[in-house]
Each structure stands twice: as structure tokens, then as C-alpha cells.
Coordinates of C-alpha atoms in Angstrom, one line a residue:
X10 CA 56.1 25.7 111.8
X11 CA 54.2 26.9 108.8
X12 CA 51.1 27.4 111.1
X13 CA 53.0 29.2 113.5
X14 CA 54.1 31.7 111.0
X15 CA 50.1 32.3 110.0
X16 CA 49.3 33.1 113.0
X17 CA 51.9 35.4 114.2
X18 CA 51.5 37.2 110.8
X19 CA 47.5 37.4 111.5
X20 CA 48.6 38.8 115.3
X21 CA 50.8 41.5 113.7
X22 CA 48.1 42.4 111.1
X23 CA 45.3 42.8 113.5
X24 CA 47.6 44.9 115.9
X25 CA 48.5 47.2 113.2
X26 CA 45.1 47.7 112.3
X27 CA 43.8 48.5 115.6
X28 CA 46.5 50.5 116.4
X29 CA 46.1 52.9 113.1
X30 CA 42.6 53.3 114.0
X31 CA 43.5 54.5 117.4
X32 CA 46.3 56.7 115.8
X33 CA 43.9 58.1 113.4
X34 CA 41.6 58.6 116.4
X35 CA 44.3 60.6 118.1
X36 CA 45.2 62.2 115.0
X37 CA 41.5 63.5 114.7
X38 CA 41.2 64.5 118.1
X39 CA 44.2 66.8 117.9
X40 CA 43.0 68.3 114.7
X41 CA 39.9 68.9 116.4
X42 CA 41.6 70.6 119.2
X43 CA 44.0 72.6 116.8
X44 CA 41.0 73.8 115.0
X45 CA 39.3 74.9 118.1
X46 CA 42.2 76.5 119.3
X47 CA 42.6 78.3 116.0
X48 CA 38.9 79.4 115.8
X49 CA 39.3 80.6 119.4
X50 CA 42.8 82.6 118.4
X51 CA 41.2 83.9 115.3
X52 CA 38.1 85.4 117.3
X53 CA 40.4 86.6 119.8
X54 CA 42.8 88.3 117.0
X55 CA 39.6 89.7 115.3
X56 CA 38.8 91.2 118.9
X57 CA 42.1 92.2 119.9
X58 CA 42.6 93.9 116.1
X59 CA 39.2 95.8 116.6
X60 CA 40.4 97.4 120.0
X61 CA 43.8 98.0 118.6
X62 CA 42.6 100.3 115.6
X63 CA 44.3 103.4 115.8
X64 CA 42.2 106.2 115.3
X65 CA 43.8 109.8 115.5
X66 CA 42.8 112.5 118.0
X67 CA 40.2 115.3 116.9
X68 CA 40.4 119.0 117.9
X69 CA 37.1 120.7 118.4
X70 CA 36.6 124.7 119.2
X71 CA 34.3 124.7 121.8
X72 CA 31.5 127.9 121.6
X73 CA 29.8 129.8 124.5
X74 CA 26.7 128.6 126.5
X75 CA 24.6 130.0 123.4
X76 CA 26.3 128.4 120.8
X77 CA 26.7 131.8 118.9
X78 CA 30.2 132.6 119.3
X79 CA 33.8 130.9 119.6
X80 CA 35.4 133.9 121.4
X81 CA 35.3 133.9 125.7
X82 CA 36.3 136.9 128.0
X83 CA 37.8 134.4 130.6
X84 CA 38.1 130.7 131.0
X85 CA 37.9 129.0 134.5
X86 CA 39.2 125.5 134.4
X87 CA 39.4 122.8 137.2
X88 CA 40.8 119.6 137.9
X89 CA 42.4 116.8 140.2
X90 CA 45.8 118.0 138.8
X91 CA 46.3 120.6 136.1
X92 CA 49.3 121.0 134.1
X93 CA 50.0 124.4 132.5
X94 CA 52.1 125.0 129.9
X95 CA 53.2 128.4 128.5
X96 CA 55.4 130.3 127.0
X97 CA 58.0 130.1 124.1
X98 CA 57.1 126.5 122.8
X99 CA 55.3 125.7 126.3
X100 CA 58.8 125.4 127.9
X101 CA 57.5 126.8 130.9
X102 CA 55.3 124.6 133.1
X103 CA 52.8 125.0 136.1
X104 CA 50.6 123.0 138.3
X105 CA 47.3 123.9 140.0
X106 CA 44.0 122.6 140.9
X107 CA 41.9 125.6 139.3
X108 CA 43.1 128.2 137.0
X109 CA 41.5 131.5 135.4
X110 CA 42.4 132.4 132.2
X111 CA 41.8 135.8 130.9
X112 CA 43.0 138.1 127.9
X113 CA 45.3 139.9 130.0
X114 CA 47.2 136.7 131.9
X115 CA 50.5 136.9 132.0
X116 CA 50.4 133.2 130.7
X117 CA 50.6 135.0 127.0
X118 CA 53.7 137.1 127.8
X119 CA 55.8 134.9 125.2
X120 CA 53.4 132.8 123.3
X121 CA 49.4 133.5 122.4
X122 CA 48.6 129.5 123.1
X123 CA 48.3 128.0 126.7
X124 CA 48.0 124.5 126.8
X125 CA 46.1 122.7 129.8
X126 CA 45.9 119.0 130.8
X127 CA 44.6 117.4 133.7
X128 CA 45.4 113.8 135.4
X129 CA 41.9 113.0 135.1
X130 CA 39.4 115.2 133.3
X131 CA 38.9 119.2 132.9
X132 CA 36.1 120.7 134.2
X133 CA 35.1 124.2 132.4
X134 CA 33.5 126.0 135.5
X135 CA 30.9 128.2 134.2
X136 CA 30.0 126.5 131.0
X137 CA 26.8 124.3 130.3
X138 CA 25.8 124.8 133.8
X139 CA 22.1 123.5 132.7
X140 CA 23.5 120.2 131.9
X141 CA 25.7 119.8 134.9
X142 CA 29.1 121.4 133.3
X143 CA 30.1 117.9 131.7
X144 CA 33.8 117.1 132.1
X145 CA 36.1 117.2 129.0
X146 CA 38.8 114.6 128.0
X147 CA 41.7 115.0 126.6
X148 CA 43.4 118.8 126.9
X149 CA 42.9 122.1 126.1
X150 CA 44.6 124.6 124.1
X151 CA 43.3 128.0 124.7
X152 CA 44.3 130.9 122.0
X153 CA 44.7 134.5 122.5
X154 CA 43.1 136.4 119.7
X155 CA 41.8 140.4 119.5
X156 CA 38.2 139.2 119.8
X157 CA 38.8 137.1 122.7
X158 CA 39.9 133.7 123.8
X159 CA 39.3 130.7 121.7
X160 CA 39.5 127.2 123.3
X161 CA 40.1 123.9 121.3
X162 CA 40.0 120.1 122.9
X163 CA 42.4 118.1 121.6
X164 CA 40.4 114.7 122.3
X165 CA 40.6 111.1 121.2
X166 CA 38.1 109.9 118.5
X167 CA 36.6 107.3 121.2
X168 CA 36.0 109.9 123.5
X169 CA 34.7 112.5 120.9
X170 CA 32.2 110.1 119.6
X171 CA 30.8 108.9 122.8
X172 CA 30.3 112.5 123.8
X173 CA 28.5 113.3 120.4
X174 CA 26.4 110.3 120.7
X175 CA 24.8 111.6 124.0
X176 CA 24.4 115.2 123.0
X177 CA 22.9 114.2 119.6
X178 CA 20.9 110.8 119.9
X179 CA 20.7 110.9 123.6
X180 CA 21.7 108.6 126.3
X181 CA 18.2 106.5 126.3
X182 CA 18.4 105.6 123.0
X183 CA 18.8 101.6 122.2
X184 CA 22.1 100.3 121.8
X185 CA 21.8 99.7 118.3
X186 CA 20.8 103.2 117.6
X187 CA 23.5 104.6 119.6
X188 CA 25.8 102.5 117.4
X189 CA 24.1 104.3 114.2
X190 CA 24.7 107.3 115.9
X191 CA 28.4 106.4 116.2
X192 CA 28.9 105.3 112.8
X193 CA 27.3 108.9 111.6
X194 CA 29.2 111.0 113.9
X195 CA 32.7 109.3 113.0
X196 CA 32.2 109.2 109.2
X197 CA 30.9 112.8 109.5
X198 CA 33.9 114.4 111.4
X199 CA 36.3 112.6 109.3
X200 CA 35.0 114.2 106.2
X201 CA 34.8 117.9 108.1
X202 CA 37.9 120.4 106.9
X203 CA 36.3 123.8 107.6
X204 CA 38.5 126.5 106.3
X205 CA 37.5 128.7 109.4
X206 CA 39.2 126.5 111.9
X207 CA 42.4 125.6 109.9
X208 CA 44.3 127.8 112.0
X209 CA 43.5 126.3 115.2
X210 CA 44.4 122.8 113.7
X211 CA 40.6 122.0 114.2
X212 CA 38.0 120.0 112.4
X213 CA 34.5 121.2 113.7
X214 CA 33.4 123.2 116.6
X215 CA 30.5 121.6 119.2
X216 CA 27.5 123.4 118.0
X217 CA 24.9 122.3 115.6
X218 CA 26.5 123.7 113.0
X219 CA 28.7 120.4 112.9
X220 CA 27.9 118.0 115.5
X221 CA 26.6 118.7 119.1
X222 CA 29.3 117.4 121.3
X223 CA 29.6 117.1 125.1
X224 CA 26.5 119.0 126.0
X225 CA 25.2 116.0 127.8
X226 CA 27.9 113.6 129.7
X227 CA 28.0 110.1 127.7
X228 CA 26.7 107.1 129.8
X229 CA 28.4 103.4 129.8
X230 CA 26.0 102.7 126.4
X231 CA 27.2 105.7 124.6
X232 CA 31.2 104.7 125.4
X233 CA 29.9 100.9 124.3
X234 CA 28.7 102.1 120.9
X235 CA 31.9 104.0 120.4
X236 CA 34.0 101.3 121.2
X237 CA 31.9 98.6 119.5
X238 CA 31.9 100.6 116.3
X239 CA 35.6 101.5 116.6
X240 CA 36.7 102.8 113.0
X241 CA 33.6 102.1 111.1
X242 CA 32.6 104.6 108.7
X243 CA 30.6 104.8 105.5
X244 CA 32.1 105.0 102.1
X245 CA 30.4 105.4 98.7
X246 CA 32.7 104.3 95.8
X247 CA 35.3 104.2 97.9
X248 CA 34.9 107.9 99.2
X249 CA 33.9 109.2 102.8
X250 CA 30.0 110.0 102.4
X251 CA 28.4 113.6 104.0
X252 CA 26.4 111.5 106.7
X253 CA 24.0 114.2 107.1
X254 CA 21.5 113.2 109.8
X255 CA 18.4 115.1 111.6
X256 CA 15.8 114.8 114.5
X257 CA 12.6 113.7 113.1
X258 CA 11.1 113.3 109.7
X259 CA 7.3 113.9 108.2
X260 CA 7.2 110.1 106.8
X261 CA 9.7 110.9 103.9
X262 CA 13.5 112.0 104.0
X263 CA 14.5 114.2 101.0
X264 CA 17.3 113.7 98.5
X265 CA 21.0 115.3 97.9
X266 CA 19.5 118.1 96.2
X267 CA 18.9 120.5 98.9
X268 CA 22.3 120.9 99.4
X269 CA 22.9 122.0 95.9
X270 CA 24.3 120.3 92.5
X271 CA 26.9 117.9 93.8
X272 CA 25.4 114.6 93.1
X273 CA 25.6 112.6 96.5
X274 CA 23.6 109.7 95.2
X275 CA 23.9 107.9 98.4
X276 CA 21.3 110.3 99.6
X277 CA 17.9 109.2 98.1
X278 CA 14.4 110.1 99.9
X279 CA 13.2 107.2 102.0
X280 CA 9.5 106.5 102.9
X281 CA 9.1 105.8 106.4
X282 CA 5.3 105.7 106.3
X283 CA 3.0 103.1 106.4
X284 CA 1.5 102.3 102.9
X285 CA 1.0 105.9 102.4
X286 CA -1.1 106.1 99.3
X287 CA -0.9 109.8 98.7
X288 CA 1.0 111.4 96.0
X289 CA 3.3 113.3 98.2
X290 CA 4.2 116.4 95.5
X291 CA 0.6 116.7 94.2
X292 CA -1.2 116.2 97.0
X293 CA 0.9 117.5 99.7
X294 CA -1.5 119.3 101.9
X295 CA -3.6 116.3 102.5
X296 CA -0.4 114.4 103.4
X297 CA 0.9 117.0 105.8
X298 CA -2.3 117.7 107.3
X299 CA -3.1 114.1 108.2
X300 CA -1.2 112.1 111.1
X301 CA -0.2 109.7 108.4
X302 CA 0.9 106.4 109.8
X303 CA 4.4 106.2 109.9
X304 CA 7.3 104.8 112.1
X305 CA 7.6 108.3 114.2
X306 CA 4.0 109.2 114.3
X307 CA 3.9 109.3 118.2
X308 CA 6.7 112.1 118.2
X309 CA 5.9 115.7 119.2
X310 CA 7.4 117.2 115.9
X311 CA 6.0 114.7 113.4
X312 CA 3.2 117.2 113.1
X313 CA 2.7 120.5 113.6
X314 CA 0.9 124.0 112.8
X315 CA 1.9 127.5 113.6
X316 CA 0.0 130.8 112.6
X317 CA 1.5 134.1 111.6
X318 CA 0.5 137.6 111.4
X319 CA 1.0 139.4 108.0
X320 CA 3.1 142.0 110.2
X321 CA 4.8 139.1 111.9
X322 CA 5.9 137.5 108.5
X323 CA 6.9 141.1 107.2
X324 CA 9.5 141.4 109.8
X325 CA 10.9 137.8 109.5
X326 CA 10.8 138.0 105.6
X327 CA 13.0 141.5 106.2
X328 CA 15.2 139.4 109.1
X329 CA 16.0 136.6 106.8
X330 CA 16.6 138.2 103.2
X331 CA 17.7 141.7 104.1
X332 CA 14.7 143.1 101.7
X333 CA 11.7 144.7 102.4
X334 CA 8.6 142.7 100.9
X335 CA 6.2 145.4 102.0
X336 CA 2.6 143.9 103.3
X337 CA 2.5 140.2 102.6
X338 CA -0.2 139.5 99.9
X339 CA 0.5 135.9 99.3
X340 CA 2.9 133.1 99.8
X341 CA 3.4 130.4 96.6
X342 CA 5.2 127.1 97.1
X343 CA 6.7 127.0 93.8
X344 CA 8.4 123.6 93.7
X345 CA 9.1 120.7 95.9
X346 CA 11.7 118.5 96.0
X347 CA 11.9 114.6 96.6
X348 CA 9.6 113.7 100.0
X349 CA 7.8 117.0 99.3
X350 CA 10.2 119.2 100.8
X351 CA 9.9 123.2 99.7
X352 CA 12.3 124.0 97.8
X353 CA 11.2 127.6 96.2
X354 CA 8.8 129.5 97.5
X355 CA 8.0 133.5 96.4
X356 CA 6.5 135.9 98.8
X357 CA 4.3 138.7 97.0
X358 CA 4.2 141.8 98.7
X359 CA 3.0 145.3 98.0
X360 CA 6.7 146.5 97.5
X361 CA 8.1 143.2 95.7
X362 CA 8.3 139.7 94.8
X363 CA 11.3 137.9 96.5
X364 CA 12.3 134.4 95.6
X365 CA 13.4 132.0 98.3
X366 CA 15.2 128.8 97.5
X367 CA 17.4 127.1 100.3
X368 CA 15.4 125.1 102.7
X369 CA 17.1 126.7 105.6
X370 CA 16.4 130.1 104.4
X371 CA 12.7 129.3 103.7
X372 CA 12.3 128.0 107.2
X373 CA 13.7 131.6 108.5
X374 CA 11.6 133.5 106.6
X375 CA 8.2 131.7 107.4
X376 CA 8.7 131.8 111.1
X377 CA 8.3 134.3 113.6
X378 CA 9.8 134.2 117.3
X379 CA 6.8 135.3 118.7
X380 CA 4.3 132.7 117.0
X381 CA 3.2 129.4 118.7
X382 CA 4.3 126.5 117.0
X383 CA 1.7 123.7 118.1
X384 CA 3.1 120.3 118.4
X385 CA 1.5 116.8 117.7
X386 CA 1.4 116.0 121.4
X387 CA -0.7 119.2 121.9
X388 CA 2.3 121.3 123.5
X389 CA 3.4 124.7 122.3
X390 CA 6.7 125.9 121.5
X391 CA 7.5 129.6 121.4
X392 CA 10.9 131.7 120.3
X393 CA 11.8 130.0 117.5
X394 CA 13.4 132.1 115.1
X395 CA 13.0 129.2 112.1
X396 CA 10.5 126.5 111.4
X397 CA 11.0 123.2 112.7
X398 CA 11.5 121.6 109.0
X399 CA 10.6 122.8 105.1
X400 CA 8.2 120.1 104.7
X401 CA 5.2 122.8 104.8
X402 CA 1.8 123.5 103.4
X403 CA 0.7 127.2 103.6
X404 CA -2.9 128.4 103.9
X405 CA -4.4 131.9 104.3
X406 CA -7.3 133.0 106.2
X407 CA -8.5 135.8 108.3
X408 CA -5.5 138.0 107.5
X409 CA -3.1 135.3 108.9
X410 CA -1.0 132.6 107.6
X411 CA -1.5 129.2 108.6
X412 CA 1.8 126.6 108.1
X413 CA 1.1 123.1 108.4
X414 CA 4.4 121.0 108.7
X415 CA 5.6 117.7 109.8
X416 CA 9.3 116.9 111.2
X417 CA 12.2 118.6 112.5
X418 CA 15.7 119.2 110.7
X419 CA 17.0 119.4 107.3
X420 CA 15.3 116.2 106.4
X421 CA 18.4 114.6 104.5
X422 CA 20.1 111.3 105.6
X423 CA 19.1 109.5 108.9
X424 CA 16.2 110.7 111.0
X425 CA 17.6 110.0 114.7
X426 CA 13.7 109.5 116.1
X427 CA 13.4 106.8 113.3
X428 CA 16.5 105.2 114.3
X429 CA 15.4 104.8 117.6
X430 CA 11.9 103.2 116.8
X431 CA 13.9 100.9 114.1
X432 CA 16.2 99.7 117.2
X433 CA 13.2 99.1 119.3
X434 CA 11.6 96.8 116.2
X435 CA 15.1 94.9 116.6
X436 CA 17.0 96.1 113.6
X437 CA 20.9 96.3 113.8
X438 CA 22.6 99.5 113.3
X439 CA 24.0 98.7 109.8
X440 CA 20.6 97.7 108.6
X441 CA 19.2 100.6 109.9
X442 CA 22.3 102.7 108.3
X443 CA 21.2 101.4 105.0
X444 CA 17.9 102.4 105.2
X445 CA 18.8 106.0 105.2
X446 CA 22.0 106.2 103.1
X447 CA 21.9 104.0 99.9
X448 CA 24.5 101.7 98.3
X449 CA 26.9 102.7 101.0
X450 CA 29.9 100.3 102.4
X451 CA 30.0 100.1 106.1
X452 CA 33.7 99.3 106.9
X453 CA 36.7 100.2 108.5
X454 CA 38.5 103.5 107.7
X455 CA 42.1 102.2 106.9

């Protein structure tokens, strides 16, 4: 009897042990499945959260084809199905496929604003025809003013950013460069609040005064870059930065001081050359007259030069400053900012001396539309009203002034062409951004 009891007890213990192992194995498998499921759900949630970030619409004033005026004599709009709202509190509605609105239109009888939306996109006929008149997303608000009609595009942030990317850095840039431009453009527009457009509840216009918008139709990659960076902006000490950017560097960027006394420490001079051994401030002539090896060395504007006569210079100085220096005898670069940018010059003339400080004013004063700007690739540009940049060195000979320069744009913040080259080297958009903007956080704008 005792032997039978011991046998039964042994069987029970062994069975319990085996079952326990199997149960533990089942529990481990269940935990693995739950963990995998949780991981999948977590990833899915992140993607859904990213796609569901709410971004407000923006309102953009649309300038004429020259980019010089916000006023228009008439506006012709076409769409698959246009809904036109007018009258007091937009209580009246009309439907058309095409409409031309002028200053004397009856649509303005009881309200100086007309709203136009479409079933799909809006086409502004006769506008930006050289680029195929890209269509507009969103809706138009058309204001009747004494000087003409003002047209404002109310558009989603996503669609706005895509159409800035295509117009600013171009549709053919690598995807990481497009994302870089997307974060810059979003940060810039969210930090924009111009007084002159508040009456239209607008935050910018579509010109280079802010950032170029919808001059080129966005392609799939531009749309993808806008979507995959949804909500992402740059902060410095928990404040949105001024995300300045420009076309091409001379091998260096400059710092915040070109914008005034406000200390934007995230805008620092950036060296984009390959082990340049020249002291840029003291030996800028050697630097700018040489095609120093740099990431943008093959860009046409990386190096350029222009010759201006004394007569041309006299006229351009007067045009830029409103003061006549007389015959120009000498030009002196008094000081340079970081990266070698000319920050103050003195024009010595037979009538007076004129001091010019701002980089934009320097570029205007030293450029004649009749002079030829010879670029790095041996091509020539004519008719420019300002020098490509203020990274310059000046020599006088044979009664003329020869200006050697590099880069295109103000030179502060991100160089778009450098961003393109970095993306080609395999760098991601966050790494590229942090090259040009120091100590910034790239995060969602909550």
C-alpha cells in the first residue's frame, strides 16, 4: 500500500512539473504575442498621431506676376465647379465654371469681399503663365480696395508647405533636402506676423519678401516631404526661431548681426569649405578670388565677378540711397561681419562721402542693371538690380571697379544648395538643419 501511494505521488509531482513548464511556455508565448501586438499598436499610434496633427490654415496675399504689387485690375478664375459667395455676410451664392471679377463688379455691391471656392482646385488665368499657371488649393478671398483688387489664398498648412518647397528649393532636390526646406518653411511662416497684411488676416505674401509660394507646381516628393514633417518646427530656448535661408553660400554663412541687434544666437557663421586655411576677414581678397574647395564649389553662383563703370556706379548709388556722391573716386570696405560679409562700406565721391551699412543696401548700391555678372560656370547674367551677395572684394582699374563675389542671397541661416549637396551625401534633414542652426530643438509645434 505504501509503495502504491509513493508511486501515485511521484506521478502527480512529475505531471505537475511538466504541466507547469508547458503553462509557462504558453504564458511566455502569450506575453511575446502581446508585446509584439503592443509594439505594433504603438508604432501604428505614432503614425496615426503624426498624420492627425492639427495644423491651422494659413492666408497668403498673392502678388502680381512681377512680384512688385498686391493690387490687380481684374482676376479671372476657373474651376470644375466654382462656388462664389458675396453680399452681406456672404449670404448670396452663385455657381460657375469660370468668373472674371473687376473693380466695378456688382458682386461688391453690399460687401467689399468676395469668397471663391472650387470642387477641386482653383486656376488663376493669366497668372504665372511662364510656369504653367499652377493651380491653387483652398479658397480665394478677393478684397475691393481703392488701388485695386487684393487676392488672398486661404490654404491648409500642408498644401502651403508643399508649394513653398517646390518654389524655393525645387522639385528635383533629394527628399531629405525637401524635408529640410519643409521644416524651415513651416517655422518661418508660423513666426511671421506682418502688420501690413493684418487687415486681410494674412501672415505673408507669395514673394521673396517672405517665401516664394506656388510659383512651381509641387510634385509627389514635395507633398511627401510636407506630410512626413507635419507639425515639425525649430525652437531655440522654447521659442520659434527666425528660420532664414538663402540660395548659395560662398563657402561660409554669416551670423545674426546682419539682421540687427537682436541676438539670435542660433544663427552662427558656418564653414562649408574643405579645410580652408585663409583667414576670411583679413585675407578675404585671396579667399573670394579663388574657387576654394567647398560643398557648393560647382554651383554657378559659388564665385562670380562684375565690372561697373564709374558712371554706372554713380547712378546705382543714387538709386539705392537717394544721395548724389558725384563722380566715384574710391570705395572702401570698412568692416566685415562673420564669414567675411561686407557690413559697412564708404563711397568716396567728388561731392560727398556716403556710408552704407546694411548688406541689402550695399548690394543695391554697387550693382548696375547694365553690367554683366560673370558666373562660376562661365555664363553671364544681365539686368540685375542688386549684387548676388555682399560677400565681396573690390578692385579699381582702368576707370572701372571690378567686384569679386561669392554666393547668392543674404548668407544667414541655411544654404539651400548646400542642403542639397549634404542630402546627396546621405545626411538626414535633422542633421542638415543642425549644421546651419545652432542648438535648436526640432519638434512638433503643440
